[in-house]
Structures are given as structure tokens and as C-alpha cells.
CSV table of C-alpha atoms and ligand atoms in Angstrom, one decimal:
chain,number,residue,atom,x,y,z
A,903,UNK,CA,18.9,-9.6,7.6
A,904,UNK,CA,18.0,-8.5,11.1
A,905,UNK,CA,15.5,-5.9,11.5
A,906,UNK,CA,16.8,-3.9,14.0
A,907,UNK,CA,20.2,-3.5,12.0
A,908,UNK,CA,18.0,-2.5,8.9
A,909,UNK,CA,16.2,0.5,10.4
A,910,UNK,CA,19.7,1.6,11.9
A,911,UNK,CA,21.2,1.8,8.7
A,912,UNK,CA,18.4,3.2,7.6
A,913,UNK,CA,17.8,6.3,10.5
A,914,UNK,CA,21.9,6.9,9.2
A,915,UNK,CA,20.8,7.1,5.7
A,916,UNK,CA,18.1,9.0,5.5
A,917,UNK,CA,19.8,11.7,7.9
A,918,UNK,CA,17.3,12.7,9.4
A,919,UNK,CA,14.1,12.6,6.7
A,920,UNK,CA,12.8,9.7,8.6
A,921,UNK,CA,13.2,9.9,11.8
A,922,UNK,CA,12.6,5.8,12.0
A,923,UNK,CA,10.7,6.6,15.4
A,924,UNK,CA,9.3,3.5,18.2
A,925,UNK,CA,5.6,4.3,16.9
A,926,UNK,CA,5.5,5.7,13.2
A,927,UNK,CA,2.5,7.9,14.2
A,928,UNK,CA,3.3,10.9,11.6
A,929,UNK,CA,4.6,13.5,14.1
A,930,UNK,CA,8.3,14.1,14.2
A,931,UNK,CA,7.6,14.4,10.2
A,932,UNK,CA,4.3,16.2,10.6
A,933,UNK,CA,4.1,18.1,7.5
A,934,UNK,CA,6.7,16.9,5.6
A,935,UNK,CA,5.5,17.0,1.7
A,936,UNK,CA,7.8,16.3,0.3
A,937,UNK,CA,9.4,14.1,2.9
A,938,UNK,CA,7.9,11.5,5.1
A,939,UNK,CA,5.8,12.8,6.5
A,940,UNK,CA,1.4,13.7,6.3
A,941,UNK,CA,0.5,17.1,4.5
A,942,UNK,CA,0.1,20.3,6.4
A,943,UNK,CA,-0.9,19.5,10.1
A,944,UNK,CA,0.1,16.2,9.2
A,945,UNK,CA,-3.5,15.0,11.2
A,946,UNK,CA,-4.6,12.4,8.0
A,947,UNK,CA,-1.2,10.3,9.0
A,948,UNK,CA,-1.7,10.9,12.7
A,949,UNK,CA,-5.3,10.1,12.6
A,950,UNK,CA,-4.4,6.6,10.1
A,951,UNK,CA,-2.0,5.7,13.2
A,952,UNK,CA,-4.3,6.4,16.3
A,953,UNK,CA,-7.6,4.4,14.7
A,954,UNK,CA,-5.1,1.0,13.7
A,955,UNK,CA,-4.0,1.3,17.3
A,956,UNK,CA,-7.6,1.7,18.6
A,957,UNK,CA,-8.2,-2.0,17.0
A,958,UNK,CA,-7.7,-4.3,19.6
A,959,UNK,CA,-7.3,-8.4,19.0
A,960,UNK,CA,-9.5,-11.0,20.4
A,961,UNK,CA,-6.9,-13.3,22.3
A,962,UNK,CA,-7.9,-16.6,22.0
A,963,UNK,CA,-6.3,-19.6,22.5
A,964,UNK,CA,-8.5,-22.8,22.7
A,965,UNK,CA,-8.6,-23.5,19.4
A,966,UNK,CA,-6.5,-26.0,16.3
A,967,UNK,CA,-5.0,-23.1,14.6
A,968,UNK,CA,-1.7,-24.0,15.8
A,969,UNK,CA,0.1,-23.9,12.2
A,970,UNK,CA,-1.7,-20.9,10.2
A,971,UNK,CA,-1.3,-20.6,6.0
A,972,UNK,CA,-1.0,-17.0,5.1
A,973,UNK,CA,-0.8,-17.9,1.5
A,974,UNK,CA,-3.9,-16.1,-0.8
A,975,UNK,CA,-4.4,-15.6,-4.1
A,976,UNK,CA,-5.0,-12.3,-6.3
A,977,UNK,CA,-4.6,-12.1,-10.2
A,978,UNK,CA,-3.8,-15.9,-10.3
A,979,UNK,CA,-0.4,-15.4,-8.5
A,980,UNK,CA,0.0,-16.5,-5.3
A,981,UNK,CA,1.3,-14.9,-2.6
A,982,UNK,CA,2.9,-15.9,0.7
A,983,UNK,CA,0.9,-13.6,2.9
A,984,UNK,CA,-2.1,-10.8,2.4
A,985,UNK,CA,0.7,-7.5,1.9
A,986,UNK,CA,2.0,-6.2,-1.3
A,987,UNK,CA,4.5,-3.2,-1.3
A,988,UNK,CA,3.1,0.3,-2.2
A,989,UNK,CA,3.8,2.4,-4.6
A,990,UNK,CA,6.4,5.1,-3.8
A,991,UNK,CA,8.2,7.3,-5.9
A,992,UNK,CA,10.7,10.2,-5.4
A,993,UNK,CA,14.2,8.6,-3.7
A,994,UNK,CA,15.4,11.9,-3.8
A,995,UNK,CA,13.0,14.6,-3.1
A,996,UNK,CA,11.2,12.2,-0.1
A,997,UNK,CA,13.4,9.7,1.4
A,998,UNK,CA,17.3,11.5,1.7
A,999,UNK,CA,18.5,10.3,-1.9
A,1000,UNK,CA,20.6,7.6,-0.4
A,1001,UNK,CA,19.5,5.2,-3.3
A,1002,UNK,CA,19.1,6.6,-7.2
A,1003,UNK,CA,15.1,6.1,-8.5
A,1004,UNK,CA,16.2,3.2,-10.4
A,1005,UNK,CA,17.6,1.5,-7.7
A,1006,UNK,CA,15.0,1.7,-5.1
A,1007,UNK,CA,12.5,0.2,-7.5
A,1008,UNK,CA,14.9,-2.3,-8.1
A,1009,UNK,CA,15.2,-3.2,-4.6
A,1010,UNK,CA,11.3,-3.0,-3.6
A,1011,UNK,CA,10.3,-5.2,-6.8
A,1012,UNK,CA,12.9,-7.7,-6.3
A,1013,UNK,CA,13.1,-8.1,-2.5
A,1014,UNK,CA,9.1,-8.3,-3.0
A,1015,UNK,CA,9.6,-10.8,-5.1
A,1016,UNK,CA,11.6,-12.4,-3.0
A,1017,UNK,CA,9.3,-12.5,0.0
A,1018,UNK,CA,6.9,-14.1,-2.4
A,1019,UNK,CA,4.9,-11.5,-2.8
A,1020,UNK,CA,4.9,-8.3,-5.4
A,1021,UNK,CA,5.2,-4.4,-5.4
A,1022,UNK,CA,3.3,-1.6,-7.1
A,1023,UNK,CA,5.6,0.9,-8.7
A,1024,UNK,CA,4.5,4.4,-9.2
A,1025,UNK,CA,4.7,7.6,-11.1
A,1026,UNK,CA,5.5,11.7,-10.4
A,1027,UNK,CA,5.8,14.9,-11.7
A,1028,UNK,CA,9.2,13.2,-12.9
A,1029,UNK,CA,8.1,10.7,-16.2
A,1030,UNK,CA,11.3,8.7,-15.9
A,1031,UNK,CA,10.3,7.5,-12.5
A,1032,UNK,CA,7.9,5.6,-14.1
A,1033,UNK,CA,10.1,4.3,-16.7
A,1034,UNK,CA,12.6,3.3,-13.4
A,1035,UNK,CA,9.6,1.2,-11.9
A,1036,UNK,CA,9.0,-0.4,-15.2
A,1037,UNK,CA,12.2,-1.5,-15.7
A,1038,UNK,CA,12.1,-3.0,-12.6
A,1039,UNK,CA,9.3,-4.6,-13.4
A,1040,UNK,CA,10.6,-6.1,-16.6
A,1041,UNK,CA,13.9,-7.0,-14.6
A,1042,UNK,CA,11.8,-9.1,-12.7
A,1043,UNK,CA,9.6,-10.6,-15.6
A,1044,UNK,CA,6.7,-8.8,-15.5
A,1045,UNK,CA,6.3,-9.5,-11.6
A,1046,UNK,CA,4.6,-6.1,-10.1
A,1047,UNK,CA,1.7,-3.8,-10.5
A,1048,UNK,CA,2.2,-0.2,-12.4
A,1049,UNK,CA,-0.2,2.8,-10.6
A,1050,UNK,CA,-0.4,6.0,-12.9
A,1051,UNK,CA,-1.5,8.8,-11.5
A,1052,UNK,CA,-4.5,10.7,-12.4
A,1053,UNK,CA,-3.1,12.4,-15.9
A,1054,UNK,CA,-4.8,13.2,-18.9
A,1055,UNK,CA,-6.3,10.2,-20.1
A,1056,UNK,CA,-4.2,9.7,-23.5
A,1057,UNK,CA,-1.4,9.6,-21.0
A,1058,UNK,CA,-2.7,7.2,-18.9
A,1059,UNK,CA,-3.6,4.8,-21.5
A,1060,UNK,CA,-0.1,5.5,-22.9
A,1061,UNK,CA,1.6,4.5,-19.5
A,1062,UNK,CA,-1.0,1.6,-19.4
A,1063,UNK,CA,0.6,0.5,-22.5
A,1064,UNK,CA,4.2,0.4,-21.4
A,1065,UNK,CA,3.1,-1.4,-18.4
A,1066,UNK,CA,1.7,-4.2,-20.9
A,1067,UNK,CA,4.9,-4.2,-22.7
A,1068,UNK,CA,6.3,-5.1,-19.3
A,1069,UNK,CA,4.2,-7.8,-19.2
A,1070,UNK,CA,3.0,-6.1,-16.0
A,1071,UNK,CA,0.3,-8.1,-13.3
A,1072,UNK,CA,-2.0,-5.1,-12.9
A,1073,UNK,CA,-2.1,-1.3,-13.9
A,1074,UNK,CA,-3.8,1.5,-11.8
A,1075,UNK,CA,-4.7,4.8,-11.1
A,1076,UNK,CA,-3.8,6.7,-7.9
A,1077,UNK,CA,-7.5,8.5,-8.2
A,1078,UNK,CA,-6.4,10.4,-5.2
A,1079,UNK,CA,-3.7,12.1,-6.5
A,1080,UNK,CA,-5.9,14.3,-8.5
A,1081,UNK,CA,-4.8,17.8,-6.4
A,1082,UNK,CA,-1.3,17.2,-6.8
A,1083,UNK,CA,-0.3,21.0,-7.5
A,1084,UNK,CA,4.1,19.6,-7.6
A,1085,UNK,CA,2.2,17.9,-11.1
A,1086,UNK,CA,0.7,20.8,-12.3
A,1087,UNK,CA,4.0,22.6,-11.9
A,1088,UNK,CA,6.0,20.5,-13.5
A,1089,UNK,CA,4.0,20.4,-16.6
A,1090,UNK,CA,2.2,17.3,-16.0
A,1091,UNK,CA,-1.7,17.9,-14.9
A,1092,UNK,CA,-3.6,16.0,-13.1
A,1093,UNK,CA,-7.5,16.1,-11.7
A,1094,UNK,CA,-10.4,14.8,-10.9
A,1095,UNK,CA,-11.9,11.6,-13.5
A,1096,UNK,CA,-15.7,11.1,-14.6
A,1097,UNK,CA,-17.3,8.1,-14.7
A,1098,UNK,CA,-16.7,7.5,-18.4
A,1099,UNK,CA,-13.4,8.5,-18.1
A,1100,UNK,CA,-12.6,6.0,-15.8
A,1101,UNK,CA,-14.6,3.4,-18.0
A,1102,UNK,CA,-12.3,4.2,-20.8
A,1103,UNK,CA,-9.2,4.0,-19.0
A,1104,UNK,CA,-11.2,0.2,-18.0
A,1105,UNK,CA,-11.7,-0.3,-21.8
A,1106,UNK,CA,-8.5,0.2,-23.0
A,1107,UNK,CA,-6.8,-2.9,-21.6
A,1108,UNK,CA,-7.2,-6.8,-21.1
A,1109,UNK,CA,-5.4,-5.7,-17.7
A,1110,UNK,CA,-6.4,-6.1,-14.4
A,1111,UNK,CA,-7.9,-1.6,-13.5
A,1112,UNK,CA,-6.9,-0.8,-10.0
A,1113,UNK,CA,-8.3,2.3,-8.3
A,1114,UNK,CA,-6.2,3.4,-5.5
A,1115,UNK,CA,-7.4,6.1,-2.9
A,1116,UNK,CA,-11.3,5.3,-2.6
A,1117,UNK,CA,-12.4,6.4,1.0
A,1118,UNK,CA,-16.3,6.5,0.9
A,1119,UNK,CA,-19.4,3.6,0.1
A,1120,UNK,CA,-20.4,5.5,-2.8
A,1121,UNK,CA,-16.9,5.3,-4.7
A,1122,UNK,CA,-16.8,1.8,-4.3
A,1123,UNK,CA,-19.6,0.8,-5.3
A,1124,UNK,CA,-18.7,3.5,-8.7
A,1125,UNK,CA,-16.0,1.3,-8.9
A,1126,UNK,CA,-17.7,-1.9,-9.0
A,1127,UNK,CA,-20.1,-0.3,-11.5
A,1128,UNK,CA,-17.5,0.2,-14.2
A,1129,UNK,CA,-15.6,-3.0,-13.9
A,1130,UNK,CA,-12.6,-2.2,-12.0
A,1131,UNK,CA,-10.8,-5.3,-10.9
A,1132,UNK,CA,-9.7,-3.6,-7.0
A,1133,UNK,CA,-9.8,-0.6,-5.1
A,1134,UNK,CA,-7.3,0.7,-2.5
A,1135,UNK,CA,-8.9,1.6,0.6
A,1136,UNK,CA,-6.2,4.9,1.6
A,1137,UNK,CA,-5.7,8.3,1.8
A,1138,UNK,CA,-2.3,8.1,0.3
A,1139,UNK,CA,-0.4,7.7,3.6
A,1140,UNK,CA,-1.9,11.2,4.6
A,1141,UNK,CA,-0.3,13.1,2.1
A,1142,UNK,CA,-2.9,14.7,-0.5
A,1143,UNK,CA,-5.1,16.4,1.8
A,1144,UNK,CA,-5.1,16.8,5.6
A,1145,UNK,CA,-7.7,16.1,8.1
A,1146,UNK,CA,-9.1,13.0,6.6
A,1147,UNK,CA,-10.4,10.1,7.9
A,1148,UNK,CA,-8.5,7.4,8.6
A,1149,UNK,CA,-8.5,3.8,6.3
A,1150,UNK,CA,-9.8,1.8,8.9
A,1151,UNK,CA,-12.2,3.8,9.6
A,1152,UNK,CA,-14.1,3.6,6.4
A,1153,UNK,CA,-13.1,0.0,5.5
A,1154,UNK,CA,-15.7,-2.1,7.6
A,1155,UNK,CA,-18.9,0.3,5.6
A,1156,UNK,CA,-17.5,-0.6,2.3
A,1157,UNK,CA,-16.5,-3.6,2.5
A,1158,UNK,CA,-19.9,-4.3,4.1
A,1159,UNK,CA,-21.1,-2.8,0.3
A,1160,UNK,CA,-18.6,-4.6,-2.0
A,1161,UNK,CA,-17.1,-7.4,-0.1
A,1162,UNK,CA,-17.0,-10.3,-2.5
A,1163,UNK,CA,-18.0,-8.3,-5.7
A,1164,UNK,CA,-14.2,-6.4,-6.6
A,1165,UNK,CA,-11.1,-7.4,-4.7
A,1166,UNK,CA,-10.6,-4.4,-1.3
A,1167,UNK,CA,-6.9,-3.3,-1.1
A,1168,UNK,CA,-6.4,-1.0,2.1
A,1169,UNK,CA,-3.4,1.0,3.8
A,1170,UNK,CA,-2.3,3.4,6.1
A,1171,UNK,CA,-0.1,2.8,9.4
A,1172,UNK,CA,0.6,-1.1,8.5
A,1173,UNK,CA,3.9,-1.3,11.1
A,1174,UNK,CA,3.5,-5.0,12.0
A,1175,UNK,CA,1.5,-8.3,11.1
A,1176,UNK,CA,-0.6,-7.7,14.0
A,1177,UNK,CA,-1.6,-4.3,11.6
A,1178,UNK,CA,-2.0,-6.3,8.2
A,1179,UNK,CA,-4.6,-8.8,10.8
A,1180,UNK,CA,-7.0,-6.0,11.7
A,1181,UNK,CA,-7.3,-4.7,8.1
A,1182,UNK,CA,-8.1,-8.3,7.0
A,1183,UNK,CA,-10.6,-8.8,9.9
A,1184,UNK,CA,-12.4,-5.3,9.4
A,1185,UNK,CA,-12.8,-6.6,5.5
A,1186,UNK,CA,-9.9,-6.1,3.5
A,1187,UNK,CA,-8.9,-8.4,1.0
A,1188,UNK,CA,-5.0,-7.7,1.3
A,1189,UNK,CA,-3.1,-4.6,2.5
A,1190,UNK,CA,-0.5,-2.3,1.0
A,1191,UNK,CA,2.4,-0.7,3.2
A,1192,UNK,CA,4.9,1.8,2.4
A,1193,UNK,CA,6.9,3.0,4.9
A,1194,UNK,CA,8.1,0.3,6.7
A,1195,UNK,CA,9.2,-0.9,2.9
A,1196,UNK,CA,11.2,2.3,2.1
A,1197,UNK,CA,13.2,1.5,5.6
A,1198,UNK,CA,13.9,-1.9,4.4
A,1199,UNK,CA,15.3,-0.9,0.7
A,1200,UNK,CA,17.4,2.0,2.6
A,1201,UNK,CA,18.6,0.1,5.0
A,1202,UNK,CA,19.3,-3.0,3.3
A,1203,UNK,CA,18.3,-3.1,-0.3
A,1204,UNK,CA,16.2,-6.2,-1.8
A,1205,UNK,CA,17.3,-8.8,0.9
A,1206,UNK,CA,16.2,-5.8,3.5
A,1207,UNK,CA,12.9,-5.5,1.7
A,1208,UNK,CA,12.7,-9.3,1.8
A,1209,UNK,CA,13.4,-9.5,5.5
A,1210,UNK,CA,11.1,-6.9,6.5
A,1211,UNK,CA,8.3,-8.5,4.7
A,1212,UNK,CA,9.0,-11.5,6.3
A,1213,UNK,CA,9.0,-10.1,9.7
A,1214,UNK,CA,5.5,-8.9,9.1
A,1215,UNK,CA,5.1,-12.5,8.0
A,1216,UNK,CA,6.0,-14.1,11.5
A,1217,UNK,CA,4.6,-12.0,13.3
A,1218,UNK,CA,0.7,-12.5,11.3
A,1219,UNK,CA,1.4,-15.8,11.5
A,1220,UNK,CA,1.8,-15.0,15.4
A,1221,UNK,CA,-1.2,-13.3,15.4
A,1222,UNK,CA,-3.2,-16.2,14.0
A,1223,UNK,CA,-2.4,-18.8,16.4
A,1224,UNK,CA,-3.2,-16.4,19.3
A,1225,UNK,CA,-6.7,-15.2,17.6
A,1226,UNK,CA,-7.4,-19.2,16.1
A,1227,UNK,CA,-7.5,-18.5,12.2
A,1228,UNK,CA,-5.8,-21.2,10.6
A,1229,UNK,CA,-6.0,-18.8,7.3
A,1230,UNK,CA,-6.5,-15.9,5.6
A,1231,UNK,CA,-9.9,-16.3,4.9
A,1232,UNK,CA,-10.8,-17.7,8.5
A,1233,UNK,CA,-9.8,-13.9,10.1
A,1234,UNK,CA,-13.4,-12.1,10.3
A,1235,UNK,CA,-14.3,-9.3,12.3
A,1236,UNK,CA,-15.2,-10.8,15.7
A,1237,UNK,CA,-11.8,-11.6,15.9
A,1238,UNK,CA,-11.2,-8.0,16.7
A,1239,UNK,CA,-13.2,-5.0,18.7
A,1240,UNK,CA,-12.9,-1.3,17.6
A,1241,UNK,CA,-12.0,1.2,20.5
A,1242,UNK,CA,-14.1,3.9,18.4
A,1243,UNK,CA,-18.2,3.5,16.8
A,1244,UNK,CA,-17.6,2.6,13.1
B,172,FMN,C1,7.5,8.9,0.3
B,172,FMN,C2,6.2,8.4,-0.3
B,172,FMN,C3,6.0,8.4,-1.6
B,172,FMN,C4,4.7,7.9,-2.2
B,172,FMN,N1,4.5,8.0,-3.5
B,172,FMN,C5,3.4,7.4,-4.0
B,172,FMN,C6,3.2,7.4,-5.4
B,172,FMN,O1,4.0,7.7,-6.3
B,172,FMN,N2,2.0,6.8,-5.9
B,172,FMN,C7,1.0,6.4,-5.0
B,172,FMN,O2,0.0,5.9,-5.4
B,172,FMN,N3,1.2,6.5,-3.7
B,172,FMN,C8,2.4,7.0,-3.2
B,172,FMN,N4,2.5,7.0,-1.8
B,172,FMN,C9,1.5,6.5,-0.9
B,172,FMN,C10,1.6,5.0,-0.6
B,172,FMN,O3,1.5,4.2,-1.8
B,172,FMN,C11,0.6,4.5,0.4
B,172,FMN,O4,-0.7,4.7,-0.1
B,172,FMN,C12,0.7,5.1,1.8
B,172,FMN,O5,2.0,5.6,2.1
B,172,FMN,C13,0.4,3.9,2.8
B,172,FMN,O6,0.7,4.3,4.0
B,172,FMN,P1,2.0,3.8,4.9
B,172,FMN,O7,3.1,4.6,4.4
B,172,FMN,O8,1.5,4.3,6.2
B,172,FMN,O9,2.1,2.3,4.8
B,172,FMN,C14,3.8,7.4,-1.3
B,172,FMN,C15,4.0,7.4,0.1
B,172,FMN,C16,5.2,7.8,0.6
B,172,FMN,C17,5.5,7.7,2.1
């Protein structure tokens, strides 16, 4: 599907939720929790958007990398490019309701699936949801990655189980959703974990521990500590707590800390492939991106979902050739120059 035809049916179908803008920076939705949009002032998003666009590429052009692999692999699968699709839950209450729960997820784990890739489903103050993305999952033989958010541990390690029984790649915790008050009002309480929490939410499964929504040196190296497989680099998309920094503007110190030792996930403003190169060359290991992924299941279901990944595809692939990495693991940081002090 073309992309331009996919975020026009989308802009229709969200009516007016996502305002499907030229530059996604976060402020015709400023403030729109639910929604779109970043949390209060709506700054975290803004902030996630101005610091990827402060990244410049090094063009260079004498060079062999004239056909570039974006293949890598991660939990023995192996995926066609460095981008897997968040987790996002809430059809409804954040995106215009133009697609039930169940059917988003369907659409974001299969169209992942077939961009050669996978998607991370995710869990709210509504239990079902999660139940929606595992299905999914299972639809798609156990191809996708289940985050839980920060609950009582029993109910983690409950939700860790179903994600087994899907025969799920990875499970995870959206750490950063520990202030969620919508939780806390709909019965389901979240907060904060301990150390040894954390290590028995580790313990209680022969699966791959994600922790998604690590934004300092000293979490990630917590995290490398007590055995988790990956973190996520984010701030949620700028929607747990205003004024934060931004993703890539903490990724370079950690990954200077734990490059090499747990696998660095990172998101926040990924709009193109040129985005998903910076994140690679300032140390992540592979990105994550919502948005743009929500526009494609809107506008065009799994083949939209497919196509937009794709695009991204292309145009890393462009990227490559114009910076000389003939891979993934060729991009490194002098391939790009920062517009701000890191
Ligand atoms: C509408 C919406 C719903 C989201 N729901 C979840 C969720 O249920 N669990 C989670 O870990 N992150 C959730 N996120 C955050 C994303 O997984 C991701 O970290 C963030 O949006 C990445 O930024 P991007 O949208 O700029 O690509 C959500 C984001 C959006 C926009």
C-alpha cells in the first residue's frame, strides 16, 4: 500500500485524535492523555522530537556500501531491519475507536509479521486488552513480545504465564508506567518495583525479561545486575510524566555503560529510517516505534502496518548507502554529530 494513501485514511479515521501532522512533533496533541498526544504541557514528546531532529547524518559517499543488509538478530529470530512495533493499547480511548482492541493487535502483530519483523503487545487498566494482544500473538504462533505493566507482582507473573502459554518471544515490564493513576482507578494498581522484585519477576520464567522505560546510567546497569535480557531506552512516548528528557539524549551515556552486556531497545519520535539510523549510531541495539504503526493499522490494517515498516525499511537502507554502512552493525557514532552536548 502507498503511504501517502495510508495516513489519509487514517487522518479520516481517527477524526481528528491524530492530527497525522508533516512533523509529528507532539503539539497539535499537546496534552492529549488519553489521546495522542504527550502528558500535560506535552514538552516530554516535544522535547523526544526536537533532540532526533538535532542528530544530523554524516553524508558520505566514497565508500562500497552500495547494497546495505539491515537484517539482525535478537532472541534467535531474525529480523529484516533494527525496528520492532511498540506496545500500544487502548483503540478506543486513544486512537478514535475506528478499529475494536482485538483487531488492532491483530493487525500490528501480523502486518509486523509480515514486514519480517515482530510487535510488542501491551496491557491497561482494561485486563482484556491484554488477553486481545495475546491472542494475537497466538494467531500468529507465538510471534511477538507481551509488556505487563508494572502490577502487583503475582499479577505479573500471572500475565507472564499466559504469555508462555502463547508461546510468546519475550515478556516485559513497562517499569515506567508505575504512576499510572487511570490504573489505580480502575482497580488495577500499579508502582514503583525493588530490586528483588524485579529479580523475581526474572526468576519466574525461562523467558527472555524486558525492562521498558529506563532513562538513566544507573537503571541500566540495575538492569544488567539482575539478569534482564533488554531494556527500552524511552519515556513512553511522553506520556507518564512531562518535562523529561528526551531518549536520545540519555542513550549515548548508557550505552557507553552496558553496550554489549544486555541487548539496548530505544524509542521516541522514530518517523523515518533516517530516525531508526541515529538511534543505532548513538548505541542502540534496535528501536521501537508507535505512532507511525497506529497510522498504518488505521489506515490500512496488517498490509498498512507491513507497508509502513517497509517504507522505514527503504529509506534505512537509503540512509546506509549515503553514510557507507554496509550493515547494521557497521553504523557507529561518527557516522552522525549531535546539534546539542550529550
Ligand atoms: C496511544 C499509545 C498507547 C500506548 N500504550 C502503551 C502501552 O500499553 N504499554 C507501553 O509499554 N507503552 C505504551 N505506549 C508507549 C509506546 O510503546 C512507545 O514507548 C512510545 O509511544 C514510543 O514513541 P513514538 O510513539 O514516538 O514512536 C503507548 C503509546 C501510545 C502513543
Amino acid at each position: 500500500m502507498d503511504i501517502k494513501e495510508i495516513r489519509s485514511l487514517a487522518k479520516d479515521r481517527m477524526k481528528g485524535v491524530c492530527n497525522l501532522c508533516s512533523e509529528c512533533n507532539g503539539i497539535y496533541c499537546s496534552g492529549q492523555v488519553p489521546g495522542m498526544g504527550g502528558t500535560g504541557s506535552g514538552r516530554a514528546m516535544k522535547r523526544s522530537y526536537e533532540k532526533i531532529s538535532q542528530v544530523k547524518l554524516n553524508l558520505k559517499t566514497i565508500h562500497e556500501a552500495k547494497k546495505p543488509e539491515t537484517n539482525i538478530m535478537i532472541f534467535n529470530q531474525n529480523l529484516s531491519l533494527p525496528l520492532i512495533s511498540a506496545p500500544v493499547t487502548g483503540s478506543e480511548i486513544n486512537m478514535g475507536g475506528y478499529l475494536s482492541e482485538a483487531d488492532y493487535c491483530k493487525a500490528v502483530v501480523s502486518g509486523s509479521k509480515m514486514a519480517d519483523t515482530f510487535a510488542m503487545i501491551g496491557d491497561s487498566g482494561n485486563p482484556q486488552f491484554y488477553i486481545d494482544g495475546l491472542n494475537a500473538i497466538t494467531e500468529e504462533n507465538g510471534c511477538g513480545i507481551a509488556i505487563i505493566k508494572p502490577r502487583e507482582n503475582n499479577k505479573i507473573i500471572e500475565n507472564i504465564k499466559k504469555a508462555e502459554i502463547a508461546n510468546a518471544l519475550a515478556v516485559g515490564v513497562d517499569i515506567d508506567g508505575a504512576g499510572l493513576v487511570t490504573m489505580a482507578l480502575l482497580g488495577q494498581p500499579v508502582g514503583p518495583k525493588s530490586k528483588a522484585e524485579l529479580k523475581e519477576i526474572i526468576s519466574s520464567t525461562n523467558l527472555p525479561v524486558i525492562l521498558k522505560g529506563i532513562m538513566t546510567v544507573e537503571e541500566a546497569l540495575l538492569a544488567v545486575e539482575i539478569g534482564a535480557k533488554a531494556i527500552v531506552v524511552s519515556n513512553h512516548g511522553g506520556r507518564i510524566l512531562d518535562d523529561t528528557l528526551a531518549p536520545i539524549e540519555v542513550l549515548p551515556e548508557i550505552a557507553k555503560a552496558v553496550k554489549g552486556k544486555i541487548t539496548i531497545m530505544a524509542d521516541g519520535s522514530v518517523r523515518s529510517g533516517r530516525d531508526i539510523f541515529k538511534y543505532i549510531a548513538a548505541g542502540a541495539d534496535i528501536v521501537l516505534c508507535a505512532r507511525p504503526i497506529i497510522w498504518g493499522a488505521i489506515g490500512g490494517g496488517s498490509e498498512g502496518v507491513a507497508s509502513y515498516i517497509n517504507h522505514l525499511k527503504n529509506e534505512l537502507i537509503q540512509a546506509m548507502i549515503l553514510t557507507g554502512a554496509n550493515n547494521i552493525g557497521e553504523i557507529n557514532s561518527d557516522m552522525i554529530s549531535y546539534n546539542f552536548d550529550i
